[in-house]
Coordinates of C-alpha atoms in Angstrom, one line a residue:
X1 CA -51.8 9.6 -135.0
X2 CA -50.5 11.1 -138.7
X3 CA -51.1 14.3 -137.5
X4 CA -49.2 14.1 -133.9
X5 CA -46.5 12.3 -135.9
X6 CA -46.5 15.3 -138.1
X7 CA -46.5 18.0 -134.8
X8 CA -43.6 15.6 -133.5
X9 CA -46.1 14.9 -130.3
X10 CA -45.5 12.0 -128.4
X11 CA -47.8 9.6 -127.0
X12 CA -48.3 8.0 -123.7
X13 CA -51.1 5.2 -123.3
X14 CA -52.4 3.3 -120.4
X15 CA -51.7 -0.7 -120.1
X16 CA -54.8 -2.4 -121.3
X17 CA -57.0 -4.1 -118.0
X18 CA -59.8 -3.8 -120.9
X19 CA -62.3 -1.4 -119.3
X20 CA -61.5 -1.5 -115.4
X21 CA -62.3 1.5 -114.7
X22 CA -63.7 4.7 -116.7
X23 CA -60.5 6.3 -118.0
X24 CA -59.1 3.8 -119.3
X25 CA -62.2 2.0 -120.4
X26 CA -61.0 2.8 -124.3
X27 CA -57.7 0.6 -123.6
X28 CA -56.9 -1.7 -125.8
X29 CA -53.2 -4.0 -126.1
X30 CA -53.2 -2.3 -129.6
X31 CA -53.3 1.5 -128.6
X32 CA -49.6 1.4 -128.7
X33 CA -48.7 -0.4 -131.3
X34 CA -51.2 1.9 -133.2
X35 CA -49.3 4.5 -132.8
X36 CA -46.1 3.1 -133.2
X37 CA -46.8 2.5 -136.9
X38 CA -47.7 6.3 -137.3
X39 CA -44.2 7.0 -136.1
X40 CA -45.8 8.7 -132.9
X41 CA -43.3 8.3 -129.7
X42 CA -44.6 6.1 -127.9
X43 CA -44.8 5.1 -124.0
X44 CA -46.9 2.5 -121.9
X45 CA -47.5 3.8 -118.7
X46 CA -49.8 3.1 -115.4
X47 CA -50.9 5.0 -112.4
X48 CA -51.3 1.9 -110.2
X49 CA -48.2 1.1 -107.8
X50 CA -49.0 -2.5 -108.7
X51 CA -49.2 -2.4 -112.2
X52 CA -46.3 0.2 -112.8
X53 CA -44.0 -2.7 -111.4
X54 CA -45.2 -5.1 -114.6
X55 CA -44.8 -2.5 -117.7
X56 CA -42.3 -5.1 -119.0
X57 CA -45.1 -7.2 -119.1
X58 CA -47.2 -4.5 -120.9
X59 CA -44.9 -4.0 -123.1
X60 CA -45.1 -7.8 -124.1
X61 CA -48.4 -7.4 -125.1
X62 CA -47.5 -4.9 -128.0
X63 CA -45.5 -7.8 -129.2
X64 CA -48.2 -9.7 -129.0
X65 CA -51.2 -7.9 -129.9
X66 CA -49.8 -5.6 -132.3
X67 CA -46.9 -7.6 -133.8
X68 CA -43.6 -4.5 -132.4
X69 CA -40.7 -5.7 -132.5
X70 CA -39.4 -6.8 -129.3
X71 CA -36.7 -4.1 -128.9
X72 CA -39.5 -1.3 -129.9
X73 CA -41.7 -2.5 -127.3
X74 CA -38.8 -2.5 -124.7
X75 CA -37.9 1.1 -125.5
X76 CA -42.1 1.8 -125.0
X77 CA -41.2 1.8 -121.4
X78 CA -37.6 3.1 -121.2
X79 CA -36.3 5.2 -123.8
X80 CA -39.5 6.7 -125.3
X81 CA -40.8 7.7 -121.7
X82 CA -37.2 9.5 -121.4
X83 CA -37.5 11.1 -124.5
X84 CA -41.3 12.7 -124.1
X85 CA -40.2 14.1 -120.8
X86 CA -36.7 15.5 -122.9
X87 CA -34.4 13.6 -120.5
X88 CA -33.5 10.9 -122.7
X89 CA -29.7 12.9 -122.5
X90 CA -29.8 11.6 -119.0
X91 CA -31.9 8.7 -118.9
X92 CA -33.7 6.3 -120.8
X93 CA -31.3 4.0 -122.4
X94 CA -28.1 2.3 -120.7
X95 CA -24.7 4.6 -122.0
X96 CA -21.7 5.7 -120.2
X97 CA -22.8 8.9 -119.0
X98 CA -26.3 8.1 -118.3
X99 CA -28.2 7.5 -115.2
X100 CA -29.8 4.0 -114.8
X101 CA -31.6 2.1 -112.8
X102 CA -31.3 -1.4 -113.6
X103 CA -32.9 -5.2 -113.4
X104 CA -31.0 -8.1 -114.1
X105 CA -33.5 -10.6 -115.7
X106 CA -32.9 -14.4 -116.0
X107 CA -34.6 -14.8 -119.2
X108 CA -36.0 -12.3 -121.9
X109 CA -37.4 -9.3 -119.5
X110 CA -40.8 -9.6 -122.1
X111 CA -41.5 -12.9 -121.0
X112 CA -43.6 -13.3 -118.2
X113 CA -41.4 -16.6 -116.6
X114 CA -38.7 -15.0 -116.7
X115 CA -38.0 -13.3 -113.0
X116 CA -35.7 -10.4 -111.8
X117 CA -32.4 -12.1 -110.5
X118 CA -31.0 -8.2 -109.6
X119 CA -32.1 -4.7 -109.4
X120 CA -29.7 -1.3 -108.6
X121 CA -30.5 1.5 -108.0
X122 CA -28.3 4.5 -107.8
X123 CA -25.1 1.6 -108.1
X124 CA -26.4 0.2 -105.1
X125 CA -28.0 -3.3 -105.0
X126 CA -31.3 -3.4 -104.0
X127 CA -32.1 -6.9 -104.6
X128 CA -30.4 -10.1 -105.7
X129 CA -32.0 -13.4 -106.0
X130 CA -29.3 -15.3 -104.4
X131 CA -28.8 -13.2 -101.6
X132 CA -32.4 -12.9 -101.4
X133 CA -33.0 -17.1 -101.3
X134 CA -30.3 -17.1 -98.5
X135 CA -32.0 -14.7 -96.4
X136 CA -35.1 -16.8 -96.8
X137 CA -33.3 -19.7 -95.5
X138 CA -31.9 -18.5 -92.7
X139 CA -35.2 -16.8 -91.4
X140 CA -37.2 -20.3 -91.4
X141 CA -34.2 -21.9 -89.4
X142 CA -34.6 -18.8 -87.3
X143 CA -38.3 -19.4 -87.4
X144 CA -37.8 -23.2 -86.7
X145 CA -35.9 -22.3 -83.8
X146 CA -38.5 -19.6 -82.2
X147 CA -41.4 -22.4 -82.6
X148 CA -39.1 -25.3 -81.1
X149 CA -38.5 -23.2 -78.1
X150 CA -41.5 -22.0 -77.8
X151 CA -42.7 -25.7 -77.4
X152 CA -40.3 -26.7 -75.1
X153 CA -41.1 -23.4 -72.5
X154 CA -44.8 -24.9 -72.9
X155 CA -43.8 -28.7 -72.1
X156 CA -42.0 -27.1 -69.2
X157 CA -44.5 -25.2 -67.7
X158 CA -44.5 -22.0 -69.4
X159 CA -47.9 -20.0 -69.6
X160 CA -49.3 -19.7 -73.0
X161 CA -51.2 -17.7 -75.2
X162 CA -53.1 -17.8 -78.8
X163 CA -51.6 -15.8 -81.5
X164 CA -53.0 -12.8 -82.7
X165 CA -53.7 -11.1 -86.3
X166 CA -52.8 -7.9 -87.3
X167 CA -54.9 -6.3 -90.7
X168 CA -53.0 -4.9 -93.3
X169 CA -53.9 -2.1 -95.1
X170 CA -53.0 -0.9 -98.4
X171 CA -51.6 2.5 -99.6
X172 CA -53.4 4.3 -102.5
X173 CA -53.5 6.9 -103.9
X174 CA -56.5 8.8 -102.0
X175 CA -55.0 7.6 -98.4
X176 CA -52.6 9.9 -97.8
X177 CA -52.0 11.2 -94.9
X178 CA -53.8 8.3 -93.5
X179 CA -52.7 5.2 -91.8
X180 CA -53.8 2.0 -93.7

């Protein structure tokens, strides 16, 4: 780490599963931190869909594990990112000017209760918690309302049939190209 901190190399680790799988089997929740204290750039990063979703979380654990500062960690997976790539001009931090992407938490975003009550993207809103919970209503009264009339075409005569089940599948990386 002193001597990437010397080159002025940055450094990008993997979130720390602890040894699921080979490449990352070295990861540990202090790699970061680590490197941090050398005065090396440092991001968190993932290459699973799942787990990119959570760096906040990830982040956390530097807090944790390797005693960062809260605001460090944050920029571990926002600023620092920006800056390795030399976009942090355009992205990476919230400034008039910039481009940003943003989530709304409803507590500290390093916590793990705490949930996402907005996300934009490109100034549009992609999600919003209260829009979302209204939506949820509305689809079980609409749900209600399907089952209720089902029941009453059956009590009337209707012909019937079971209800069938669909598999899921899930995208990865080495399915592409290929339905799930």
């Amino acid at each position: 780490a002193p001597k990437m901190q010397e080159h002025g190399a940055s450094a990008s680790t993997f979130s720390d599963w602890w040894g699921y799988k080979y490449e990352v089997r070295e990861a540990i929740p202090y790699n970061a931190a680590l490197l941090w204290e050398q005065g090396v750039n440092t991001g968190i990063n993932s290459d699973d869909a799942e787990m990119s979703r959570r760096l906040n979380q990830e982040a956390a654990k530097t807090v944790k594990y390797g005693g960062v500062p809260p605001e460090e960690a944050w920029k571990m997976v926002t600023l620092n990112p920006a800056r390795m790539l030399h976009l942090d001009h355009r992205m990476g931090s919230v400034e008039p000017g910039k481009d940003a992407d943003l989530v709304l938490w409803d507590g500290n975003p390093l916590a793990i209760s705490s949930r996402a009550h907005m996300t934009l993207v490109d100034g549009a809103v992609l999600y919003d918690q209260e829009r979302d919970a209204r939506l949820r209503k509305a689809m079980m009264e609409e749900r209600e309302r399907l089952v209720q009339k089902m029941i009453a075409a059956k009590q009337a005569g209707a012909s019937t049939r079971k209800a069938g089940h669909a598999e899921k599948g899930f995208w990865h990386c080495d399915s592409e190209g290929e339905m799930p």
